[in-house]
Amino acid sequence: MPYTDTARNAPSPGVDDATLRDVLSRFCTGVAVVTALDGHRPVGMAVQSFSSVSLEPPLVCFCPAHTSTTWPRIRRFGRFAVNVLAADQEELCRRFAVTGGDKFAGTAWRPGGNGAPLLEGALAWIECDLHATLPGGDHTVALGRVTSLTATPADTGALVYFRRTYGRVESHC
């Protein structure tokens, strides 16, 4: 069936929210915090919907919900950083996963080359310019053009999300 705007919002027969969440929770994902500045104030949000998209040009994406109060502030800045979280950063992730409050209270960070906050202890930092946004149901698909990226030399594991709980994948190098 060809894609139409009407088909985009039509319910999928036989797919309910609970089953969709349950089945998709079996896909293990990494966890990241997307950060930017709102004026001089740092803002950020935890995401598990982060992915590489293209090598040429270098593009990544994440998918904020339409209900996000942080996403409009990141979009307005036009630049952001993706902070790939280390195995010991679960508490930090939980802080950035909630709405409201000062998520940066007690959080060590430094400004990246594009001004977006780079969180201390992250496994990697990917700085981006907002390249495009696309509709994605009840989310927005945000594409970022990579302008700078750095991996930490630390030999530590990654924070992952699987079956609605956090876990760790340790480095075996």
CSV table of N, CA and C in Angstrom, one decimal:
chain,number,residue,atom,x,y,z
A,1,MET,N,0.8,-1.2,0.0
A,1,MET,CA,0.0,0.0,0.0
A,1,MET,C,0.9,1.2,0.0
A,2,PRO,N,0.7,2.2,-0.9
A,2,PRO,CA,1.5,3.4,-1.0
A,2,PRO,C,1.3,4.3,0.3
A,3,TYR,N,2.3,5.0,0.6
A,3,TYR,CA,2.2,5.9,1.8
A,3,TYR,C,1.3,7.1,1.5
A,4,THR,N,0.5,7.4,2.4
A,4,THR,CA,-0.3,8.7,2.3
A,4,THR,C,-0.4,9.3,3.7
A,5,ASP,N,-0.7,10.6,3.7
A,5,ASP,CA,-0.8,11.2,5.0
A,5,ASP,C,-1.9,10.6,5.9
A,6,THR,N,-3.0,10.1,5.2
A,6,THR,CA,-4.1,9.5,5.9
A,6,THR,C,-3.6,8.2,6.6
A,7,ALA,N,-2.8,7.4,5.8
A,7,ALA,CA,-2.3,6.1,6.3
A,7,ALA,C,-1.3,6.4,7.5
A,8,ARG,N,-0.6,7.5,7.6
A,8,ARG,CA,0.3,7.8,8.6
A,8,ARG,C,-0.4,7.8,10.0
A,9,ASN,N,-1.6,8.3,10.1
A,9,ASN,CA,-2.2,8.4,11.4
A,9,ASN,C,-3.3,7.3,11.7
A,10,ALA,N,-3.4,6.4,10.7
A,10,ALA,CA,-4.4,5.3,10.9
A,10,ALA,C,-3.9,4.3,11.9
A,11,PRO,N,-4.7,3.8,12.8
A,11,PRO,CA,-4.3,2.7,13.7
A,11,PRO,C,-3.9,1.5,13.0
A,12,SER,N,-2.9,0.8,13.6
A,12,SER,CA,-2.4,-0.5,13.0
A,12,SER,C,-3.3,-1.6,13.5
A,13,PRO,N,-4.0,-2.4,12.7
A,13,PRO,CA,-4.8,-3.5,13.2
A,13,PRO,C,-4.0,-4.5,13.9
A,14,GLY,N,-4.4,-4.9,15.1
A,14,GLY,CA,-3.8,-5.9,15.9
A,14,GLY,C,-2.6,-5.5,16.7
A,15,VAL,N,-2.2,-4.2,16.7
A,15,VAL,CA,-1.1,-3.7,17.4
A,15,VAL,C,-1.6,-2.8,18.5
A,16,ASP,N,-1.4,-3.2,19.7
A,16,ASP,CA,-1.8,-2.3,20.8
A,16,ASP,C,-0.6,-1.8,21.5
A,17,ASP,N,-0.7,-0.7,22.2
A,17,ASP,CA,0.5,-0.1,22.9
A,17,ASP,C,1.2,-1.0,23.8
A,18,ALA,N,0.5,-1.8,24.6
A,18,ALA,CA,1.2,-2.6,25.6
A,18,ALA,C,2.0,-3.7,24.9
A,19,THR,N,1.5,-4.3,23.9
A,19,THR,CA,2.2,-5.4,23.1
A,19,THR,C,3.4,-4.8,22.4
A,20,LEU,N,3.2,-3.6,21.8
A,20,LEU,CA,4.3,-2.9,21.1
A,20,LEU,C,5.4,-2.6,22.0
A,21,ARG,N,5.1,-2.1,23.2
A,21,ARG,CA,6.2,-1.8,24.2
A,21,ARG,C,6.9,-3.1,24.7
A,22,ASP,N,6.1,-4.1,24.9
A,22,ASP,CA,6.6,-5.3,25.4
A,22,ASP,C,7.6,-6.0,24.4
A,23,VAL,N,7.2,-6.1,23.2
A,23,VAL,CA,8.0,-6.7,22.1
A,23,VAL,C,9.2,-5.8,21.8
A,24,LEU,N,9.1,-4.5,21.7
A,24,LEU,CA,10.2,-3.7,21.4
A,24,LEU,C,11.2,-3.6,22.6
A,25,SER,N,10.8,-3.9,23.8
A,25,SER,CA,11.7,-3.8,24.9
A,25,SER,C,12.7,-4.9,24.9
A,26,ARG,N,12.5,-5.9,24.0
A,26,ARG,CA,13.5,-6.9,23.8
A,26,ARG,C,14.7,-6.6,22.9
A,27,PHE,N,14.6,-5.3,22.4
A,27,PHE,CA,15.7,-4.8,21.6
A,27,PHE,C,16.6,-4.0,22.5
A,28,CYS,N,17.8,-4.5,22.8
A,28,CYS,CA,18.7,-3.8,23.7
A,28,CYS,C,19.3,-2.5,23.0
A,29,THR,N,19.2,-1.4,23.7
A,29,THR,CA,19.7,-0.1,23.2
A,29,THR,C,20.8,0.5,24.1
A,30,GLY,N,21.6,1.3,23.5
A,30,GLY,CA,22.5,2.1,24.3
A,30,GLY,C,21.7,3.3,24.9
A,31,VAL,N,22.3,4.0,25.8
A,31,VAL,CA,21.6,5.1,26.4
A,31,VAL,C,22.5,6.4,26.2
A,32,ALA,N,21.9,7.5,25.9
A,32,ALA,CA,22.6,8.7,25.7
A,32,ALA,C,21.8,9.9,26.3
A,33,VAL,N,22.5,11.0,26.6
A,33,VAL,CA,21.9,12.2,27.0
A,33,VAL,C,22.2,13.3,25.9
A,34,VAL,N,21.2,13.9,25.3
A,34,VAL,CA,21.3,14.9,24.3
A,34,VAL,C,21.3,16.2,25.1
A,35,THR,N,22.3,17.1,24.8
A,35,THR,CA,22.4,18.3,25.6
A,35,THR,C,22.5,19.5,24.6
A,36,ALA,N,22.1,20.7,25.1
A,36,ALA,CA,22.3,21.9,24.3
A,36,ALA,C,22.2,23.1,25.3
A,37,LEU,N,22.2,24.3,24.8
A,37,LEU,CA,22.1,25.5,25.7
A,37,LEU,C,20.8,26.2,25.3
A,38,ASP,N,20.1,26.7,26.3
A,38,ASP,CA,18.9,27.5,26.2
A,38,ASP,C,19.3,28.9,26.7
A,39,GLY,N,19.8,29.7,25.9
A,39,GLY,CA,20.4,30.9,26.3
A,39,GLY,C,21.8,30.6,26.9
A,40,HIS,N,21.9,30.8,28.2
A,40,HIS,CA,23.2,30.4,28.9
A,40,HIS,C,22.9,29.2,29.8
A,41,ARG,N,21.7,28.7,29.8
A,41,ARG,CA,21.3,27.6,30.7
A,41,ARG,C,21.4,26.3,29.9
A,42,PRO,N,22.1,25.3,30.5
A,42,PRO,CA,22.2,24.0,29.9
A,42,PRO,C,20.9,23.2,30.0
A,43,VAL,N,20.5,22.5,29.0
A,43,VAL,CA,19.3,21.6,29.0
A,43,VAL,C,19.7,20.3,28.4
A,44,GLY,N,19.0,19.2,28.8
A,44,GLY,CA,19.3,17.9,28.3
A,44,GLY,C,18.2,16.9,28.5
A,45,MET,N,18.2,15.8,27.8
A,45,MET,CA,17.2,14.8,27.9
A,45,MET,C,17.9,13.4,27.6
A,46,ALA,N,17.5,12.4,28.3
A,46,ALA,CA,17.9,11.1,28.1
A,46,ALA,C,17.2,10.5,26.9
A,47,VAL,N,17.9,9.7,26.0
A,47,VAL,CA,17.3,9.1,24.9
A,47,VAL,C,17.9,7.7,24.7
A,48,GLN,N,17.1,6.8,24.2
A,48,GLN,CA,17.5,5.5,23.8
A,48,GLN,C,17.3,5.3,22.4
A,49,SER,N,16.7,6.3,21.7
A,49,SER,CA,16.4,6.2,20.3
A,49,SER,C,17.5,7.0,19.5
A,50,PHE,N,18.7,6.6,19.8
A,50,PHE,CA,19.8,7.3,19.1
A,50,PHE,C,20.5,6.3,18.1
A,51,SER,N,20.8,6.8,16.9
A,51,SER,CA,21.4,5.9,15.9
A,51,SER,C,22.3,6.7,14.9
A,52,SER,N,23.2,6.0,14.4
A,52,SER,CA,24.0,6.5,13.3
A,52,SER,C,23.1,6.4,12.0
A,53,VAL,N,23.2,7.3,11.1
A,53,VAL,CA,22.3,7.3,9.9
A,53,VAL,C,23.1,7.2,8.6
A,54,SER,N,24.2,8.0,8.6
A,54,SER,CA,24.9,8.1,7.3
A,54,SER,C,26.4,8.5,7.6
A,55,LEU,N,27.3,8.0,6.7
A,55,LEU,CA,28.7,8.3,6.8
A,55,LEU,C,29.0,9.5,5.9
A,56,GLU,N,28.3,9.7,4.8
A,56,GLU,CA,28.5,10.8,3.9
A,56,GLU,C,27.2,11.4,3.4
A,57,PRO,N,26.7,12.5,4.0
A,57,PRO,CA,27.4,13.2,5.0
A,57,PRO,C,27.3,12.5,6.4
A,58,PRO,N,28.1,12.9,7.4
A,58,PRO,CA,28.0,12.2,8.7
A,58,PRO,C,26.7,12.7,9.4
A,59,LEU,N,25.8,11.8,9.5
A,59,LEU,CA,24.5,12.1,10.2
A,59,LEU,C,24.2,11.1,11.3
A,60,VAL,N,23.6,11.6,12.4
A,60,VAL,CA,23.0,10.7,13.4
A,60,VAL,C,21.6,11.2,13.6
A,61,CYS,N,20.8,10.4,14.4
A,61,CYS,CA,19.4,10.8,14.7
A,61,CYS,C,19.1,10.4,16.1
A,62,PHE,N,18.1,11.1,16.6
A,62,PHE,CA,17.4,10.7,17.9
A,62,PHE,C,15.9,11.1,17.7
A,63,CYS,N,15.1,10.6,18.5
A,63,CYS,CA,13.6,10.8,18.3
A,63,CYS,C,12.9,11.3,19.6
A,64,PRO,N,12.8,12.6,19.8
A,64,PRO,CA,12.1,13.1,21.0
A,64,PRO,C,10.6,13.0,20.8
A,65,ALA,N,9.9,12.8,21.9
A,65,ALA,CA,8.5,12.7,21.9
A,65,ALA,C,7.9,14.1,21.7
A,66,HIS,N,6.7,14.2,21.1
A,66,HIS,CA,6.1,15.5,20.9
A,66,HIS,C,5.8,16.2,22.2
A,67,THR,N,5.7,15.4,23.3
A,67,THR,CA,5.3,15.9,24.6
A,67,THR,C,6.6,16.4,25.4
A,68,SER,N,7.8,16.2,24.8
A,68,SER,CA,9.0,16.7,25.4
A,68,SER,C,9.0,18.2,25.6
A,69,THR,N,9.4,18.6,26.8
A,69,THR,CA,9.5,20.1,27.0
A,69,THR,C,10.9,20.5,26.8
A,70,THR,N,11.9,19.6,26.7
A,70,THR,CA,13.3,19.9,26.5
A,70,THR,C,13.6,20.0,25.0
A,71,TRP,N,13.0,19.2,24.1
A,71,TRP,CA,13.3,19.2,22.7
A,71,TRP,C,13.1,20.6,22.1
A,72,PRO,N,12.0,21.3,22.3
A,72,PRO,CA,11.9,22.6,21.7
A,72,PRO,C,13.1,23.6,22.0
A,73,ARG,N,13.6,23.4,23.2
A,73,ARG,CA,14.8,24.3,23.6
A,73,ARG,C,16.0,23.8,22.9
A,74,ILE,N,16.2,22.5,22.7
A,74,ILE,CA,17.3,22.0,21.9
A,74,ILE,C,17.2,22.4,20.5
A,75,ARG,N,16.0,22.3,19.9
A,75,ARG,CA,15.8,22.7,18.5
A,75,ARG,C,16.1,24.1,18.3
A,76,ARG,N,15.7,25.0,19.2
A,76,ARG,CA,15.9,26.4,19.1
A,76,ARG,C,17.4,26.8,19.1
A,77,PHE,N,18.2,26.0,19.9
A,77,PHE,CA,19.6,26.3,19.9
A,77,PHE,C,20.3,25.9,18.5
A,78,GLY,N,19.7,24.8,17.9
A,78,GLY,CA,20.2,24.4,16.6
A,78,GLY,C,21.5,23.6,16.6
A,79,ARG,N,22.1,23.4,17.7
A,79,ARG,CA,23.3,22.6,17.9
A,79,ARG,C,23.1,21.8,19.1
A,80,PHE,N,23.7,20.6,19.2
A,80,PHE,CA,23.5,19.7,20.3
A,80,PHE,C,24.7,18.8,20.4
A,81,ALA,N,24.8,18.1,21.6
A,81,ALA,CA,25.8,17.1,21.8
A,81,ALA,C,25.1,15.8,22.3
A,82,VAL,N,25.5,14.7,21.8
A,82,VAL,CA,25.1,13.4,22.2
A,82,VAL,C,26.2,12.9,23.1
A,83,ASN,N,25.8,12.6,24.4
A,83,ASN,CA,26.7,12.1,25.4
A,83,ASN,C,26.4,10.6,25.6
A,84,VAL,N,27.3,9.7,25.1
A,84,VAL,CA,27.0,8.3,25.2
A,84,VAL,C,27.4,7.9,26.6
A,85,LEU,N,26.5,7.3,27.4
A,85,LEU,CA,26.7,7.1,28.8
A,85,LEU,C,27.5,5.8,29.1
A,86,ALA,N,28.3,5.9,30.1
A,86,ALA,CA,29.1,4.8,30.6
A,86,ALA,C,28.3,3.9,31.6
A,87,ALA,N,28.7,2.7,31.8
A,87,ALA,CA,28.0,1.8,32.7
A,87,ALA,C,27.7,2.3,34.1
A,88,ASP,N,28.5,3.2,34.6
A,88,ASP,CA,28.3,3.7,35.9
A,88,ASP,C,27.5,5.0,36.0
A,89,GLN,N,26.8,5.3,34.9
A,89,GLN,CA,26.0,6.6,34.8
A,89,GLN,C,24.5,6.4,34.8
A,90,GLU,N,24.1,5.3,35.5
A,90,GLU,CA,22.6,5.1,35.5
A,90,GLU,C,21.9,6.2,36.3
A,91,GLU,N,22.4,6.7,37.4
A,91,GLU,CA,21.8,7.7,38.2
A,91,GLU,C,21.7,9.0,37.4
A,92,LEU,N,22.7,9.3,36.6
A,92,LEU,CA,22.7,10.5,35.7
A,92,LEU,C,21.6,10.3,34.7
A,93,CYS,N,21.5,9.2,34.1
A,93,CYS,CA,20.5,8.9,33.1
A,93,CYS,C,19.1,9.1,33.6
A,94,ARG,N,18.9,8.6,34.8
A,94,ARG,CA,17.5,8.7,35.5
A,94,ARG,C,17.2,10.2,35.7
A,95,ARG,N,18.2,11.0,36.1
A,95,ARG,CA,18.0,12.4,36.3
A,95,ARG,C,17.5,13.1,35.0
A,96,PHE,N,18.2,12.7,33.9
A,96,PHE,CA,17.9,13.4,32.6
A,96,PHE,C,16.6,12.8,32.0
A,97,ALA,N,16.1,11.7,32.5
A,97,ALA,CA,14.9,11.1,31.9
A,97,ALA,C,13.6,11.6,32.4
A,98,VAL,N,13.7,12.5,33.5
A,98,VAL,CA,12.4,13.0,34.1
A,98,VAL,C,12.2,14.4,33.5
A,99,THR,N,10.9,14.9,33.6
A,99,THR,CA,10.6,16.2,33.2
A,99,THR,C,10.8,17.2,34.4
A,100,GLY,N,11.3,18.3,34.1
A,100,GLY,CA,11.4,19.4,35.1
A,100,GLY,C,12.6,19.2,36.0
A,101,GLY,N,12.8,20.1,36.9
A,101,GLY,CA,13.9,20.1,37.8
A,101,GLY,C,15.2,20.6,37.2
A,102,ASP,N,16.2,20.8,38.0
A,102,ASP,CA,17.5,21.2,37.4
A,102,ASP,C,18.3,19.9,37.2
A,103,LYS,N,18.3,19.4,36.0
A,103,LYS,CA,19.0,18.2,35.7
A,103,LYS,C,20.5,18.3,35.8
A,104,PHE,N,21.0,19.5,35.7
A,104,PHE,CA,22.4,19.7,35.7
A,104,PHE,C,23.0,20.0,37.1
A,105,ALA,N,22.1,20.1,38.1
A,105,ALA,CA,22.6,20.3,39.5
A,105,ALA,C,23.5,19.2,39.9
A,106,GLY,N,24.7,19.5,40.3
A,106,GLY,CA,25.7,18.5,40.7
A,106,GLY,C,26.3,17.7,39.6
A,107,THR,N,26.0,18.1,38.3
A,107,THR,CA,26.6,17.4,37.1
A,107,THR,C,27.8,18.1,36.6
A,108,ALA,N,28.9,17.4,36.5
A,108,ALA,CA,30.1,18.0,35.9
A,108,ALA,C,30.0,18.0,34.4
A,109,TRP,N,30.3,19.1,33.8
A,109,TRP,CA,30.2,19.2,32.3
A,109,TRP,C,31.1,20.4,31.9
A,110,ARG,N,31.5,20.3,30.6
A,110,ARG,CA,32.2,21.4,30.0
A,110,ARG,C,31.6,21.7,28.7
A,111,PRO,N,31.7,22.9,28.2
A,111,PRO,CA,31.2,23.3,26.9
A,111,PRO,C,32.0,22.6,25.7
A,112,GLY,N,31.3,22.1,24.8
A,112,GLY,CA,31.9,21.5,23.6
A,112,GLY,C,32.3,22.6,22.6
A,113,GLY,N,32.9,22.3,21.5
A,113,GLY,CA,33.2,23.3,20.5
A,113,GLY,C,32.0,24.0,20.0
A,114,ASN,N,30.8,23.4,20.0
A,114,ASN,CA,29.6,24.0,19.5
A,114,ASN,C,28.8,24.7,20.6
A,115,GLY,N,29.4,24.6,21.9
A,115,GLY,CA,28.7,25.2,23.0
A,115,GLY,C,27.9,24.3,23.8
A,116,ALA,N,27.5,23.2,23.2
A,116,ALA,CA,26.6,22.2,24.0
A,116,ALA,C,27.4,21.6,25.1
A,117,PRO,N,26.7,21.3,26.2
A,117,PRO,CA,27.4,20.6,27.3
A,117,PRO,C,27.9,19.2,27.0
A,118,LEU,N,29.1,18.9,27.4
A,118,LEU,CA,29.7,17.6,27.3
A,118,LEU,C,29.8,17.1,28.7
A,119,LEU,N,29.1,16.0,29.0
A,119,LEU,CA,29.0,15.5,30.4
A,119,LEU,C,30.3,14.7,30.7
A,120,GLU,N,30.8,15.0,31.9
A,120,GLU,CA,32.0,14.3,32.3
A,120,GLU,C,31.7,12.8,32.6
A,121,GLY,N,32.6,11.9,32.2
A,121,GLY,CA,32.5,10.5,32.4
A,121,GLY,C,31.8,9.8,31.3
A,122,ALA,N,31.3,10.5,30.3
A,122,ALA,CA,30.6,9.8,29.2
A,122,ALA,C,31.7,9.0,28.4
A,123,LEU,N,31.2,8.0,27.7
A,123,LEU,CA,32.1,7.2,26.8
A,123,LEU,C,32.5,7.9,25.5
A,124,ALA,N,31.6,8.7,25.1
A,124,ALA,CA,31.8,9.4,23.8
A,124,ALA,C,31.0,10.7,23.8
A,125,TRP,N,31.4,11.7,23.0
A,125,TRP,CA,30.7,12.9,22.8
A,125,TRP,C,30.6,13.1,21.3
A,126,ILE,N,29.4,13.4,20.8
A,126,ILE,CA,29.2,13.6,19.4
A,126,ILE,C,28.5,15.0,19.2
A,127,GLU,N,29.2,15.9,18.7
A,127,GLU,CA,28.6,17.3,18.6
A,127,GLU,C,28.0,17.4,17.2
A,128,CYS,N,26.9,18.0,17.1
A,128,CYS,CA,26.1,18.1,15.9
A,128,CYS,C,25.4,19.5,15.7
A,129,ASP,N,25.2,19.8,14.4
A,129,ASP,CA,24.3,20.9,14.0
A,129,ASP,C,23.0,20.2,13.6
A,130,LEU,N,21.9,20.8,14.0
A,130,LEU,CA,20.6,20.2,13.6
A,130,LEU,C,20.5,20.3,12.1
A,131,HIS,N,20.3,19.2,11.5
A,131,HIS,CA,20.3,19.1,10.0
A,131,HIS,C,18.9,19.1,9.4
A,132,ALA,N,18.0,18.4,10.1
A,132,ALA,CA,16.6,18.3,9.6
A,132,ALA,C,15.8,17.7,10.7
A,133,THR,N,14.5,17.9,10.6
A,133,THR,CA,13.5,17.2,11.4
A,133,THR,C,12.4,16.6,10.5
A,134,LEU,N,12.0,15.4,10.9
A,134,LEU,CA,11.0,14.7,10.1
A,134,LEU,C,9.9,14.3,11.0
A,135,PRO,N,8.6,14.2,10.5
A,135,PRO,CA,7.6,13.6,11.3
A,135,PRO,C,7.8,12.1,11.6
A,136,GLY,N,7.5,11.7,12.8
A,136,GLY,CA,7.6,10.3,13.2
A,136,GLY,C,6.5,9.8,14.1
A,137,GLY,N,5.3,9.9,13.7
A,137,GLY,CA,4.2,9.6,14.5
A,137,GLY,C,4.1,10.5,15.7
A,138,ASP,N,4.1,10.0,16.9
A,138,ASP,CA,4.1,10.8,18.1
A,138,ASP,C,5.4,11.3,18.6
A,139,HIS,N,6.4,11.1,17.7
A,139,HIS,CA,7.8,11.6,17.9
A,139,HIS,C,8.2,12.5,16.7
A,140,THR,N,9.3,13.1,16.9
A,140,THR,CA,10.0,13.8,15.8
A,140,THR,C,11.3,13.1,15.6
A,141,VAL,N,11.7,12.9,14.3
A,141,VAL,CA,13.0,12.3,14.0
A,141,VAL,C,13.9,13.5,13.8
A,142,ALA,N,14.9,13.7,14.6
A,142,ALA,CA,15.8,14.8,14.6
A,142,ALA,C,17.1,14.3,14.0
A,143,LEU,N,17.5,14.8,12.9
A,143,LEU,CA,18.8,14.5,12.2
A,143,LEU,C,19.9,15.5,12.6
A,144,GLY,N,21.0,15.0,13.0
A,144,GLY,CA,22.1,15.9,13.3
A,144,GLY,C,23.3,15.7,12.4
A,145,ARG,N,23.9,16.7,11.9
A,145,ARG,CA,25.1,16.6,11.1
A,145,ARG,C,26.3,16.7,12.1
A,146,VAL,N,27.1,15.6,12.1
A,146,VAL,CA,28.2,15.5,13.0
A,146,VAL,C,29.3,16.6,12.6
A,147,THR,N,29.7,17.4,13.6
A,147,THR,CA,30.7,18.4,13.4
A,147,THR,C,32.0,18.1,14.2
A,148,SER,N,31.9,17.2,15.2
A,148,SER,CA,33.0,16.8,16.0
A,148,SER,C,32.6,15.6,16.8
A,149,LEU,N,33.6,14.7,17.1
A,149,LEU,CA,33.3,13.6,17.9
A,149,LEU,C,34.6,13.1,18.6
A,150,THR,N,34.4,12.6,19.8
A,150,THR,CA,35.5,12.2,20.6
A,150,THR,C,35.1,11.0,21.4
A,151,ALA,N,36.0,10.0,21.6
A,151,ALA,CA,35.7,8.8,22.4
A,151,ALA,C,36.7,8.9,23.6
A,152,THR,N,36.3,8.6,24.8
A,152,THR,CA,37.1,8.6,25.9
A,152,THR,C,38.1,7.4,25.9
A,153,PRO,N,39.3,7.6,26.4
A,153,PRO,CA,40.3,6.5,26.4
A,153,PRO,C,40.0,5.5,27.5
A,154,ALA,N,39.0,5.8,28.4
A,154,ALA,CA,38.7,4.9,29.5
A,154,ALA,C,38.2,3.5,29.0
A,155,ASP,N,38.7,2.5,29.7
A,155,ASP,CA,38.3,1.1,29.3
A,155,ASP,C,37.1,0.7,30.3
A,156,THR,N,35.9,1.3,30.0
A,156,THR,CA,34.8,1.0,30.8
A,156,THR,C,33.6,0.5,29.9
A,157,GLY,N,32.6,0.0,30.6
A,157,GLY,CA,31.5,-0.6,29.8
A,157,GLY,C,30.4,0.5,29.5
A,158,ALA,N,29.4,0.1,28.8
A,158,ALA,CA,28.3,1.0,28.4
A,158,ALA,C,27.1,0.8,29.2
A,159,LEU,N,26.3,1.8,29.4
A,159,LEU,CA,25.0,1.7,30.0
A,159,LEU,C,24.0,1.3,28.9
A,160,VAL,N,23.2,0.3,29.1
A,160,VAL,CA,22.2,-0.2,28.1
A,160,VAL,C,20.8,-0.3,28.8
A,161,TYR,N,19.8,-0.3,27.9
A,161,TYR,CA,18.4,-0.4,28.3
A,161,TYR,C,17.8,-1.7,27.7
A,162,PHE,N,17.3,-2.6,28.5
A,162,PHE,CA,16.7,-3.8,28.0
A,162,PHE,C,15.6,-4.2,28.9
A,163,ARG,N,14.4,-4.5,28.2
A,163,ARG,CA,13.2,-5.0,29.0
A,163,ARG,C,12.9,-4.0,30.1
A,164,ARG,N,12.9,-2.7,29.8
A,164,ARG,CA,12.5,-1.7,30.7
A,164,ARG,C,13.4,-1.5,31.9
A,165,THR,N,14.6,-2.0,31.8
A,165,THR,CA,15.5,-1.8,32.9
A,165,THR,C,16.9,-1.5,32.4
A,166,TYR,N,17.7,-0.9,33.2
A,166,TYR,CA,19.1,-0.6,32.9
A,166,TYR,C,20.0,-1.8,33.1
A,167,GLY,N,21.0,-1.9,32.3
A,167,GLY,CA,22.0,-2.9,32.4
A,167,GLY,C,23.4,-2.4,32.0
A,168,ARG,N,24.4,-3.2,32.0
A,168,ARG,CA,25.7,-2.8,31.6
A,168,ARG,C,26.3,-3.8,30.7
A,169,VAL,N,27.0,-3.3,29.7
A,169,VAL,CA,27.8,-4.2,28.8
A,169,VAL,C,29.3,-3.8,29.1
A,170,GLU,N,30.0,-4.7,29.6
A,170,GLU,CA,31.4,-4.4,29.9
A,170,GLU,C,32.3,-4.7,28.7
A,171,SER,N,33.4,-3.9,28.6
A,171,SER,CA,34.4,-4.0,27.6
A,171,SER,C,35.2,-5.3,27.8
A,172,HIS,N,35.4,-6.0,26.7
A,172,HIS,CA,36.2,-7.3,26.8
A,172,HIS,C,37.5,-7.2,25.9
A,173,CYS,N,37.9,-6.0,25.7
A,173,CYS,CA,39.1,-5.8,24.8
A,173,CYS,C,40.4,-6.0,25.6
